[in-house]
Tab-separated table of C-alpha atoms and ligand atoms in Angstrom:
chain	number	residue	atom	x	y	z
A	214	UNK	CA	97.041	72.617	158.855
A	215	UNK	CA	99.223	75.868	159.709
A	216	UNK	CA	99.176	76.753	162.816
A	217	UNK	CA	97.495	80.585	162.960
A	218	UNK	CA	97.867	81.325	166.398
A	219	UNK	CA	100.646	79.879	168.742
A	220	UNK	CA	99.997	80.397	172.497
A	221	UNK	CA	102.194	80.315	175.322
A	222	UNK	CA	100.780	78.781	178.315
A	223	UNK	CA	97.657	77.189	179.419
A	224	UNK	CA	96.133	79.185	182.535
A	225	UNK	CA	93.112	81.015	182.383
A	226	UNK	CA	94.362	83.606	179.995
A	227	UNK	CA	96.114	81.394	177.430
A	228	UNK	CA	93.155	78.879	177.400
A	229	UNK	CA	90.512	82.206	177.357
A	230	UNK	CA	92.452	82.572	173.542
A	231	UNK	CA	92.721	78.789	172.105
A	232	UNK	CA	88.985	78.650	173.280
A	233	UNK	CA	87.713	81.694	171.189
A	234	UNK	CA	89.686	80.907	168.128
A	235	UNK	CA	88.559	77.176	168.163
A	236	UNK	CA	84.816	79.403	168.051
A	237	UNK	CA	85.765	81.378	165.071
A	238	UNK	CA	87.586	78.572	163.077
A	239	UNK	CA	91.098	79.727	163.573
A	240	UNK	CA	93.927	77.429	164.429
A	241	UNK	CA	95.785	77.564	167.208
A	242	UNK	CA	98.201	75.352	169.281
A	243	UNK	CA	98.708	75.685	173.293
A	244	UNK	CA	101.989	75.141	174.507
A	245	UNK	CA	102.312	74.409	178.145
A	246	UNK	CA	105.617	73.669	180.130
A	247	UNK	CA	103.641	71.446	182.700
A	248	UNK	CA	101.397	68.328	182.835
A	249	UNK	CA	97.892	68.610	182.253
A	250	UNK	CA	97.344	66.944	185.740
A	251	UNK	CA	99.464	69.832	187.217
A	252	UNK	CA	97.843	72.753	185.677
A	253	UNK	CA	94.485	71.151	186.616
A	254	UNK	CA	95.200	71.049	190.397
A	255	UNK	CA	97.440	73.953	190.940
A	256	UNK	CA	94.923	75.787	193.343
A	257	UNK	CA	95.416	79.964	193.015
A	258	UNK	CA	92.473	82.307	193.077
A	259	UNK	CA	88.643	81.963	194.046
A	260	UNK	CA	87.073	84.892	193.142
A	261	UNK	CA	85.520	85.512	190.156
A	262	UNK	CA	84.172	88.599	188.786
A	263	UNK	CA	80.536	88.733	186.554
A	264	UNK	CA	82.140	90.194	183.483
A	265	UNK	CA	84.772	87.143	183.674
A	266	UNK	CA	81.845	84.568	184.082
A	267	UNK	CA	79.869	86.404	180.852
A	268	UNK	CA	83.077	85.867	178.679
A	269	UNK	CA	84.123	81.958	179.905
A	270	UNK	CA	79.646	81.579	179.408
A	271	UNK	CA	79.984	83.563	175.966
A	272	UNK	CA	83.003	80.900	174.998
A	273	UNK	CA	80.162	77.770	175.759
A	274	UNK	CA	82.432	77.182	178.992
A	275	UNK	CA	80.263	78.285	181.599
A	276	UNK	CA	77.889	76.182	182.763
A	277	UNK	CA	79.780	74.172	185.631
A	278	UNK	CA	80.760	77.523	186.582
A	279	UNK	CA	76.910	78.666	186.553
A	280	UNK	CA	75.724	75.240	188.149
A	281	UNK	CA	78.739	75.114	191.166
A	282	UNK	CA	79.713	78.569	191.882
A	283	UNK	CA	78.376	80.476	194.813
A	284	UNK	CA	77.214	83.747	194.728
A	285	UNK	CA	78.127	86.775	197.008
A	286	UNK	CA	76.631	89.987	197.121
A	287	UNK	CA	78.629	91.132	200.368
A	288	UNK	CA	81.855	91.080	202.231
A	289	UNK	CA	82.636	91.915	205.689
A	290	UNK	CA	85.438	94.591	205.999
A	291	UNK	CA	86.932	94.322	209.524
A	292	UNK	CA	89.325	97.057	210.744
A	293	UNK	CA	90.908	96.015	214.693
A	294	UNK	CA	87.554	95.534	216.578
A	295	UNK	CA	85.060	97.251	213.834
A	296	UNK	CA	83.514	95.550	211.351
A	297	UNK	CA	81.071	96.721	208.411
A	298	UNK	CA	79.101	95.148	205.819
A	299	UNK	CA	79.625	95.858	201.949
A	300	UNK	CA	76.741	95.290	200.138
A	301	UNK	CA	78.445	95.086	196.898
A	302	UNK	CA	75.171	93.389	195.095
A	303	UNK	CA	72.853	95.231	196.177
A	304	UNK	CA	74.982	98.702	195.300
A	305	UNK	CA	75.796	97.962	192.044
A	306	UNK	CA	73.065	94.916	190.878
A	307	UNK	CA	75.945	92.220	190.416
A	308	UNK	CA	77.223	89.561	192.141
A	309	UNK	CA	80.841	87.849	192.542
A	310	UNK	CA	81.048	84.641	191.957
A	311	UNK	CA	83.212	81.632	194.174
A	312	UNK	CA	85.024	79.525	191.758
A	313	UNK	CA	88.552	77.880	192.016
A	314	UNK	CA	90.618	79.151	189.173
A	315	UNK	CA	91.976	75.711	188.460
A	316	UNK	CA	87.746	74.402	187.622
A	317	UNK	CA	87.898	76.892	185.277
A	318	UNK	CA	91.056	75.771	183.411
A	319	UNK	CA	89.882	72.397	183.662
A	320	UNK	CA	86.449	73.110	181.845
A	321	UNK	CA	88.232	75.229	179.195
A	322	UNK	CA	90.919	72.285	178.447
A	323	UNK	CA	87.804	69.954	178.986
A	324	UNK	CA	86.394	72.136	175.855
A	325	UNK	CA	89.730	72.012	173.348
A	326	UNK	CA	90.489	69.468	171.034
A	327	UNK	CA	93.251	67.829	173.316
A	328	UNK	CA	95.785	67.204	170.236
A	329	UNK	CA	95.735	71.323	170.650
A	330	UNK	CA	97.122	71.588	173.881
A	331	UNK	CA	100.741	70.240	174.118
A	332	UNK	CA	101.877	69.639	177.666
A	333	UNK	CA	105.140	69.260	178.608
A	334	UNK	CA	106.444	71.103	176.497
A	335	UNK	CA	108.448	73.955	176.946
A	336	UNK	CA	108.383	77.644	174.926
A	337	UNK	CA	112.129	77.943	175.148
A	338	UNK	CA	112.797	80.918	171.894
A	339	UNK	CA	110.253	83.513	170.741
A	340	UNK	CA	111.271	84.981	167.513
A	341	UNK	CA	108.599	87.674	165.775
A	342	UNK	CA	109.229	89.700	162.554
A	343	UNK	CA	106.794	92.548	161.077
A	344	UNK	CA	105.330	89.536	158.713
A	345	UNK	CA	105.713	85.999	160.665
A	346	UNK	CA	106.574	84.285	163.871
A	347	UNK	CA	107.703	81.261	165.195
A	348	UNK	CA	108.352	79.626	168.621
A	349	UNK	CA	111.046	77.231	169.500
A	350	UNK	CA	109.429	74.490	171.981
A	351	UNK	CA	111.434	71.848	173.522
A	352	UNK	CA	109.316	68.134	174.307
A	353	UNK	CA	111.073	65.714	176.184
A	354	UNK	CA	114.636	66.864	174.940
A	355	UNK	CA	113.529	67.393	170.738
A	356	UNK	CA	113.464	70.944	169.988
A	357	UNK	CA	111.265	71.570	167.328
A	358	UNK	CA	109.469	75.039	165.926
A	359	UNK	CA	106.168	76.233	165.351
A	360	UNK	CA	105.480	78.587	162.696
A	361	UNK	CA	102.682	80.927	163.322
A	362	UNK	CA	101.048	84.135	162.346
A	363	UNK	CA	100.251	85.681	165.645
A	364	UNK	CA	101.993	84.068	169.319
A	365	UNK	CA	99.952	84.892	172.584
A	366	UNK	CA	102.400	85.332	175.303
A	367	UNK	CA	100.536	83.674	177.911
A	368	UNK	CA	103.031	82.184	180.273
A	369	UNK	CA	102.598	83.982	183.481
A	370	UNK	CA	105.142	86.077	185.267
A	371	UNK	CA	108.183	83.555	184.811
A	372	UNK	CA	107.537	82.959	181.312
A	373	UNK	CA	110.011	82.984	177.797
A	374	UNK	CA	107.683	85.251	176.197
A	375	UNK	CA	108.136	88.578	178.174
A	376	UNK	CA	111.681	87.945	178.279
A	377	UNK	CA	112.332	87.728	174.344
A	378	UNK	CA	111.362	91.282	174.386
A	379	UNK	CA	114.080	93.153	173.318
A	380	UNK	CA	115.808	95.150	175.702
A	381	UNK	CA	114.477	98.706	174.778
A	382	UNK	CA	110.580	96.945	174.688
A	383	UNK	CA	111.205	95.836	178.197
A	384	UNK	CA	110.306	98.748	180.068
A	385	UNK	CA	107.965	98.195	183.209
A	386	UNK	CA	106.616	99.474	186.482
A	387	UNK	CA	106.564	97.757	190.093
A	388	UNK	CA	106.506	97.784	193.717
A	389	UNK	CA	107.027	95.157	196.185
A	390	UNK	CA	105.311	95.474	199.076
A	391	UNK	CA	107.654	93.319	201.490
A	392	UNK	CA	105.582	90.613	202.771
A	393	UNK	CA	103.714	87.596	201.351
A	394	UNK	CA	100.180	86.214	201.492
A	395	UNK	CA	100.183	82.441	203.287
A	396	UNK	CA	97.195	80.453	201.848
A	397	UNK	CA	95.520	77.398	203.288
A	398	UNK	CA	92.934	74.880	202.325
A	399	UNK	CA	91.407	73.413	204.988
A	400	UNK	CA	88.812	70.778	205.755
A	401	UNK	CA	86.698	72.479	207.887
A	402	UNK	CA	83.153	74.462	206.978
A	403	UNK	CA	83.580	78.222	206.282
A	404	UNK	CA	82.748	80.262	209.370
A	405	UNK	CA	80.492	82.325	207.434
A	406	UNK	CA	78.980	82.809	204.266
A	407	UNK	CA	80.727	85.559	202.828
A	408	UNK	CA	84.215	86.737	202.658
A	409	UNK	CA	86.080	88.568	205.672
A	410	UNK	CA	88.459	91.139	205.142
A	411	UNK	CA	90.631	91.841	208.242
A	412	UNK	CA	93.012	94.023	209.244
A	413	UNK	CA	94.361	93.701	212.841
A	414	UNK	CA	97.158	94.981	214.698
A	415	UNK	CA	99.163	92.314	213.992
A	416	UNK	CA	98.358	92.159	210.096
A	417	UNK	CA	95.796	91.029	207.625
A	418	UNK	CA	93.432	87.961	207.194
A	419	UNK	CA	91.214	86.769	204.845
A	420	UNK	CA	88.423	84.348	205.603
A	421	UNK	CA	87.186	82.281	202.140
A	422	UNK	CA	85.874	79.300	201.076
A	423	UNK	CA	85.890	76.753	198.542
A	424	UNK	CA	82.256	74.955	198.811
A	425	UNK	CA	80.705	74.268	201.921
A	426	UNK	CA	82.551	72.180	203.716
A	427	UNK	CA	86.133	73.939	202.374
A	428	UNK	CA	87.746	76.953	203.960
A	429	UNK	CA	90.319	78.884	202.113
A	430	UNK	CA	92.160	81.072	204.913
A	431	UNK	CA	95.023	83.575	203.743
A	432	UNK	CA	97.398	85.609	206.327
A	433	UNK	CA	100.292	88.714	205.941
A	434	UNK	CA	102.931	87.028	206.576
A	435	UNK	CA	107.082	88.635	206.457
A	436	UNK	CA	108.765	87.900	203.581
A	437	UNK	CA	109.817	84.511	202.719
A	438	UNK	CA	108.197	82.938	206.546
A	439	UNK	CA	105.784	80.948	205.297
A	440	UNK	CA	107.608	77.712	205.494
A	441	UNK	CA	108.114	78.236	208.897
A	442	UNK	CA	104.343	78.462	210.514
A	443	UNK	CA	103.203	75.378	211.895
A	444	UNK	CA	99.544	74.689	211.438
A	445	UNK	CA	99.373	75.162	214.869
A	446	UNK	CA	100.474	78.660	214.852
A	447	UNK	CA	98.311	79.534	211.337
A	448	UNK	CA	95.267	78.657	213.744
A	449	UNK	CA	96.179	81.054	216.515
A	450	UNK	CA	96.867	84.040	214.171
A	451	UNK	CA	93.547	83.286	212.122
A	452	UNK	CA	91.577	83.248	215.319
A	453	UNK	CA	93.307	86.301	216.482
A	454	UNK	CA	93.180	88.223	213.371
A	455	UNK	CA	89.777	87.066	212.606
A	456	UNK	CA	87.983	87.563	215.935
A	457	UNK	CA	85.444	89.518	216.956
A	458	UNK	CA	83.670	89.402	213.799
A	459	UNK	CA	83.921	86.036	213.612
A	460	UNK	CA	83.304	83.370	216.095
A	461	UNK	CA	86.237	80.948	216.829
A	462	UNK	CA	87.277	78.830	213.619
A	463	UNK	CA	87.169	75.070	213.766
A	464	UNK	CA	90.298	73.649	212.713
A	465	UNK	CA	90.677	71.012	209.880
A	466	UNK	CA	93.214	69.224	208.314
A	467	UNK	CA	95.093	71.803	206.200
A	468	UNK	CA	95.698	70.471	203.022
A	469	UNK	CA	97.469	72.470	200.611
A	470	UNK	CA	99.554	75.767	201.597
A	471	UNK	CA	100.859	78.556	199.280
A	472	UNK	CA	102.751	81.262	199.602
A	473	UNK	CA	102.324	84.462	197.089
A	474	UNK	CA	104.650	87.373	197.321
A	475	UNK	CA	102.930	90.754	197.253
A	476	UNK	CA	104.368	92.917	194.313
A	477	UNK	CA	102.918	94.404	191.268
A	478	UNK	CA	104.476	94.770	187.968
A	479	UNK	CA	103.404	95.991	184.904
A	480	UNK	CA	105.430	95.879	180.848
A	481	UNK	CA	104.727	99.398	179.741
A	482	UNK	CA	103.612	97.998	176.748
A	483	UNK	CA	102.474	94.454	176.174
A	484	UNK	CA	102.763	93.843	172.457
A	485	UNK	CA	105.729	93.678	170.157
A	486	UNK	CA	105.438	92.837	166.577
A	487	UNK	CA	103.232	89.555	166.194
A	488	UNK	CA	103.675	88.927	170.083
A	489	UNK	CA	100.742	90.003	172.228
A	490	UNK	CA	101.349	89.487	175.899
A	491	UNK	CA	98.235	88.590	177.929
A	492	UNK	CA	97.271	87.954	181.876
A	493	UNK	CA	100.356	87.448	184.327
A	494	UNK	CA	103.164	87.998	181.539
A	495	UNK	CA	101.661	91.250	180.903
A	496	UNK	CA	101.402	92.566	184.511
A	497	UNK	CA	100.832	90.900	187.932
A	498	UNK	CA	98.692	92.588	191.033
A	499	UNK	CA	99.337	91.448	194.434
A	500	UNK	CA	96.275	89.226	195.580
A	501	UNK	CA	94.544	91.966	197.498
A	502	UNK	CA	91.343	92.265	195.671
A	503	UNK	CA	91.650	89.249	193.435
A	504	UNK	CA	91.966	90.853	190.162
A	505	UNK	CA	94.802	88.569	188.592
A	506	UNK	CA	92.553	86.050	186.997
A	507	UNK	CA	90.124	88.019	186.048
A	508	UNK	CA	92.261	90.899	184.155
A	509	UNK	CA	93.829	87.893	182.701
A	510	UNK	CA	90.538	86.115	181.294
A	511	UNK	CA	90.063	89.779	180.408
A	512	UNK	CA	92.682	90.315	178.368
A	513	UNK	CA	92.033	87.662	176.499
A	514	UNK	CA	88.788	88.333	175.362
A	515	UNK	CA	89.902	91.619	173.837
A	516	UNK	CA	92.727	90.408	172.070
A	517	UNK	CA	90.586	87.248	170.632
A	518	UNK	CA	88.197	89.955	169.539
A	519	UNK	CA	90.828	92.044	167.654
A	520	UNK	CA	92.321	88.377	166.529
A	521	UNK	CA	88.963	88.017	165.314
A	522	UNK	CA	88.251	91.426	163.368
A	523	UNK	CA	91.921	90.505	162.062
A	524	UNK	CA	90.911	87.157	160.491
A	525	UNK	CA	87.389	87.917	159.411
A	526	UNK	CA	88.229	91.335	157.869
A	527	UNK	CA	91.966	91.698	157.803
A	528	UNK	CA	91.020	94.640	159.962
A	529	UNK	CA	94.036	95.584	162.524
A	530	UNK	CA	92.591	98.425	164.457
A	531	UNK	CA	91.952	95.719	167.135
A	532	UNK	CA	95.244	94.691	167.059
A	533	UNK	CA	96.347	97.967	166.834
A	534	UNK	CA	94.751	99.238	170.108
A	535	UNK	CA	95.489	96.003	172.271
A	536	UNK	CA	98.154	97.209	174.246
A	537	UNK	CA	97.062	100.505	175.266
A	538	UNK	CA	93.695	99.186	176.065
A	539	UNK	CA	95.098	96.266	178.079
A	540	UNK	CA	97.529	98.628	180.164
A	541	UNK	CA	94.643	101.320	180.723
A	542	UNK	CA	92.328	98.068	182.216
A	543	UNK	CA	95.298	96.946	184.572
A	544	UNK	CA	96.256	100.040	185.788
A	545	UNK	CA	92.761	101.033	187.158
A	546	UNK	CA	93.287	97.112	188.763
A	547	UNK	CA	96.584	98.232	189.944
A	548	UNK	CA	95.489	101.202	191.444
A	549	UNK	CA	92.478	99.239	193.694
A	550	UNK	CA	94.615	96.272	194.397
A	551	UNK	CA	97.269	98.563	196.025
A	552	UNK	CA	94.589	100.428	197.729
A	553	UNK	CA	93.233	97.489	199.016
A	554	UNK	CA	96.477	96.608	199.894
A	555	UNK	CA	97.216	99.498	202.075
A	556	UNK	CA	93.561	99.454	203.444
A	557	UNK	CA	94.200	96.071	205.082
A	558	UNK	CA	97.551	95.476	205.945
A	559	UNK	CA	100.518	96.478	208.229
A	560	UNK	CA	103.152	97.158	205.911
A	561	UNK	CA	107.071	96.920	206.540
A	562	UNK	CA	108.177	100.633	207.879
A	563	UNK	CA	104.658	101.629	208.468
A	564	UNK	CA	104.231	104.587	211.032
A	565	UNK	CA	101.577	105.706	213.293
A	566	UNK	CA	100.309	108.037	210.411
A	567	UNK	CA	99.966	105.329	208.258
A	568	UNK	CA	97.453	103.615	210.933
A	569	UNK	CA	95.350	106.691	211.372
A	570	UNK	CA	95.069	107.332	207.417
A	571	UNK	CA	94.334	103.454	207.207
A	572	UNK	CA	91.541	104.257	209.523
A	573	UNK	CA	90.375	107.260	207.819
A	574	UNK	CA	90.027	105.753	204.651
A	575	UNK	CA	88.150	102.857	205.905
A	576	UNK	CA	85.918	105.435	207.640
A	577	UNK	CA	85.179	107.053	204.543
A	578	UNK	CA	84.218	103.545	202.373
A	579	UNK	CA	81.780	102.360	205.203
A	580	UNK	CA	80.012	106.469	205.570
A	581	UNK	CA	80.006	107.284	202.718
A	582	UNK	CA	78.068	106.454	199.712
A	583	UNK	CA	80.035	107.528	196.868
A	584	UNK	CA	83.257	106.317	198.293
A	585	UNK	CA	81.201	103.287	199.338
A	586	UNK	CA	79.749	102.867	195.559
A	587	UNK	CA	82.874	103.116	194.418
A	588	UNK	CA	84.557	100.533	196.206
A	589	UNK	CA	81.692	98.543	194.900
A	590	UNK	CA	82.474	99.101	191.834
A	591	UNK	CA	85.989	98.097	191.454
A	592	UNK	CA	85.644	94.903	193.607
A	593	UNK	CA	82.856	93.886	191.455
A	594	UNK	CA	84.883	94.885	187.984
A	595	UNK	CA	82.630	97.484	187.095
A	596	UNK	CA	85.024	99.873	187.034
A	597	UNK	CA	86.939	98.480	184.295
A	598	UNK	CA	83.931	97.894	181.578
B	135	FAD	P1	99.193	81.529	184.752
B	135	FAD	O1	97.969	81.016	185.386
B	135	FAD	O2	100.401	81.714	185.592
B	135	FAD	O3	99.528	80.559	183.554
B	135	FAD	C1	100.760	80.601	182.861
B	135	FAD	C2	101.069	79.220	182.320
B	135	FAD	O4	102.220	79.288	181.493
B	135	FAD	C3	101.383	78.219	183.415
B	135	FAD	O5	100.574	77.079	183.252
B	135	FAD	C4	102.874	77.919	183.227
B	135	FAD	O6	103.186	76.576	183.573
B	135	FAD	C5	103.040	78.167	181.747
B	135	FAD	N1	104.411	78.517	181.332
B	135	FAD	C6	105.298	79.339	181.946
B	135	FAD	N2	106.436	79.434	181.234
B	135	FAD	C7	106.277	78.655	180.144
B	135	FAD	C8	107.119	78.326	179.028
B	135	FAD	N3	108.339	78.854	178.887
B	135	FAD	N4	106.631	77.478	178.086
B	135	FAD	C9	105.380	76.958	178.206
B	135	FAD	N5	104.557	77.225	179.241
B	135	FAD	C10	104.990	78.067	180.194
B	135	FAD	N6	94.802	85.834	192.038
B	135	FAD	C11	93.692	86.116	192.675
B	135	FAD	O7	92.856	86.821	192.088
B	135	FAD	N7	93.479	85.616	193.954
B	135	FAD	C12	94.391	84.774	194.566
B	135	FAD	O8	94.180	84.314	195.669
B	135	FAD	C13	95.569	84.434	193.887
B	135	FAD	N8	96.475	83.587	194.431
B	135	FAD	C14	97.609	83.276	193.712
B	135	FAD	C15	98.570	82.410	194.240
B	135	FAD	C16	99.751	82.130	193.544
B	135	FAD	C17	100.793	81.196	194.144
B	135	FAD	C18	99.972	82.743	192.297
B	135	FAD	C19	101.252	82.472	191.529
B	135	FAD	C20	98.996	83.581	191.769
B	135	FAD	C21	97.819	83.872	192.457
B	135	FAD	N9	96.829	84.732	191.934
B	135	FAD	C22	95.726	85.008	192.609
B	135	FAD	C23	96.941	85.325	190.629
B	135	FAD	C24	96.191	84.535	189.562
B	135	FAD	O9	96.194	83.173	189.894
B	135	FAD	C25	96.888	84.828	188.253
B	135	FAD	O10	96.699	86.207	187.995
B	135	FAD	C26	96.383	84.001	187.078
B	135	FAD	O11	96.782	82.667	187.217
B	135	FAD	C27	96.926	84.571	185.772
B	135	FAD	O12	96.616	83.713	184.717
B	135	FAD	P2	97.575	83.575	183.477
B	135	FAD	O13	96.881	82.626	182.557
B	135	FAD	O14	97.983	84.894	182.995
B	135	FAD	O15	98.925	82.934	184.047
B	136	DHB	C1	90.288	84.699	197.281
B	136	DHB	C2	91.504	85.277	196.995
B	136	DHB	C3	91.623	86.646	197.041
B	136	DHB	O1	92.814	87.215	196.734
B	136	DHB	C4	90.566	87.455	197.396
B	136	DHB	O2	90.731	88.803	197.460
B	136	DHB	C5	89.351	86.874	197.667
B	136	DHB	C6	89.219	85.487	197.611
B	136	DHB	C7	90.163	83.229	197.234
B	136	DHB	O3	91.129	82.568	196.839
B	136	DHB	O4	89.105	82.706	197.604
């Protein structure tokens, strides 16, 4: 059968697609430049936002999610030696949810037909007209090409797809922020039961977990250092950075770093012709308030809906409206991942003023109730629906 749909990528967002059209009876093919055992153990975000878990339970890929996950209805914002409680759940009536990114794209693979997905295999040409499309994939050194009606540029920020835009459809916003997020597992029992939020004087940590006997520990870190830390040294800073709100960590084996430079970017607009660009290709959000993979999972659900209208009805309003709808979601995540950004870290070429504003915003989040709400609000996703 012709191939309908040709995505570009299997992470959450490209997966998010092949699983609703394999719901509505359209065909589609993934194509994914790595192994299936690499996708399914490349460890990236935690945090997962309701709205996210009603569209991956909607798709029938849910319940491990609903069976494993924890749930959190707070996090602990620390600022030097203050520290306040955000009672996110109670505030606005829904949880967050604690669920490595790479379970979820091993229940949605777990879900395809597995002749669907073809890994190793690389998107190397993109080529869409006003009536067809067709992507050039190379397997194992045989180029061959997939004619399609609609291609899903999935492929995160490195991918083929954002870069076959021509050079007037390119235009795009960013800002680097100068340093980089170094991420741990460890084998040692989460400190607490919620998430910590630091900012000290000597720059940001984050206290997470991945089940209960799994901490996931993150730290600012200057550009390009990570390599460089000794687990010795990551231990010191956490303690320091986490302390007093937390009582002394107990170290564990660390068994998987990452480092994750802290930039946004976002394509002005993320469609061109049959191409619709979806998740990281379409814009990336530094990690701050864990919005990546959910605005990707997000993204997907609204173009699979307009993919949807399109095949039922041969209605294209969906279609139509993708791009500004996608880039209107990711800017509101853009705008509370860099505020969360600034809230918690010491940025390169910060001054003095930028400490006492730091202060007097965090001031205003933990006193006051509508600033407080609203916080809520975008950490939980509301904000976007
Ligand atoms: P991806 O998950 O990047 O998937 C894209 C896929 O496309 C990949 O599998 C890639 O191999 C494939 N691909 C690329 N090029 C091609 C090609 N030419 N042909 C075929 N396949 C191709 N977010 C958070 O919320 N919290 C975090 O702590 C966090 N940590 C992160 C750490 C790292 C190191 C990175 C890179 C990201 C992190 N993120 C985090 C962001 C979050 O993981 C992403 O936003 C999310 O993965 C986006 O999903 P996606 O499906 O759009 O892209
Ligand atoms: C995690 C990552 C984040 O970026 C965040 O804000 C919260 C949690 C995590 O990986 O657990």
């Amino acid at each position: 059968r012709k191939t309908q749909v040709c995505i570009i990528g299997a992470g959450p967002a490209g997966l998010t697609v092949h699983q609703a059209m394999a719901q509505i009876g359209v065909t589609s093919v993934v194509i994914e430049a790595r192994s299936r055992q690499y996708v399914q153990n490349r460890v990236r975000a935690g945090l997962v936002e309701p709205g996210t878990v009603r569209i991956l339970d909607d798709l029938g890929v849910g319940q491990k999610l609903l069976r494993d996950a924890a749930c959190h209805k707070g996090l602990l914002l620390q600022l030097d030696d203050t520290s306040a409680r955000v009672p996110f759940g109670d505030i606005t009536g829904e949880p967050v949810y604690m669920y490595p990114q790479q379970h979820i794209v091993r229940d949605l693979i777990s879900a395809s037909d597995p002749q669907r997905i073809l890994f190793d295999t690389e998107a190397v040409n993109v080529e869409t007209g006003s009536l067809d499309a067709a992507v050039t994939v190379n397997h194992a050194g045989r180029h061959f090409r997939v004619k399609c009606d609609f291609i899903v540029g999935a492929d995160g920020a490195h991918g083929a797809s954002r870069r076959s835009l021509p050079d007037e459809r390119k235009k795009s916003y960013e800002r680097d922020y100068g340093i980089d997020w170094l991420g741990i597992l460890a084998e040692t029992a989460p400190l607490a039961d919620e998430l910590i939020y630091s900012c000290s004087a000597r720059g940001f940590a984050l206290h997470s977990m991945r089940g209960e006997s799994q901490s996931r520990l993150y730290l600012q870190v200057p550009r390009g250092s990570s390599p460089s830390w000794t687990d010795d040294r990551i231990w010191q800073e956490l303690d320091y950075r986490l302390s007093p709100g937390a009582a002394r960590i107990r170290r564990g084996d660390i068994t998987e770093r990452t480092a994750v430079k802290l930039k946004a970017f976002q394509l002005e607009n993320p469609q061109y012709r049959r191409l619709f660009l979806i998740g990281d290709a379409a814009h990336t959000v530094p990690p701050s308030a864990a919005k990546g993979l959910n605005l990707a999972v997000e993204d997907a659900a609204c173009l699979a809906q307009a993919l949807w209208a399109w095949y039922q009805d041969h209605e294209r309003g969906g279609l139509d409206r993708y791009a500004s709808k996608a880039a209107q979601r990711a800017w509101l995540a853009q705008m509370f991942s860099a505020e969360m950004t600034r809230l918690l870290h010491v940025l390169p070429g910060d001054t003095q003023f930028d400490t006492k504003t730091r202060t007097a915003r965090w001031q205003r989040i933990v006193d006051n109730p509508i600033a407080l709400r609203d916080f809520a609000d975008h950490y939980v996703g509301i904000a976007r629906r």
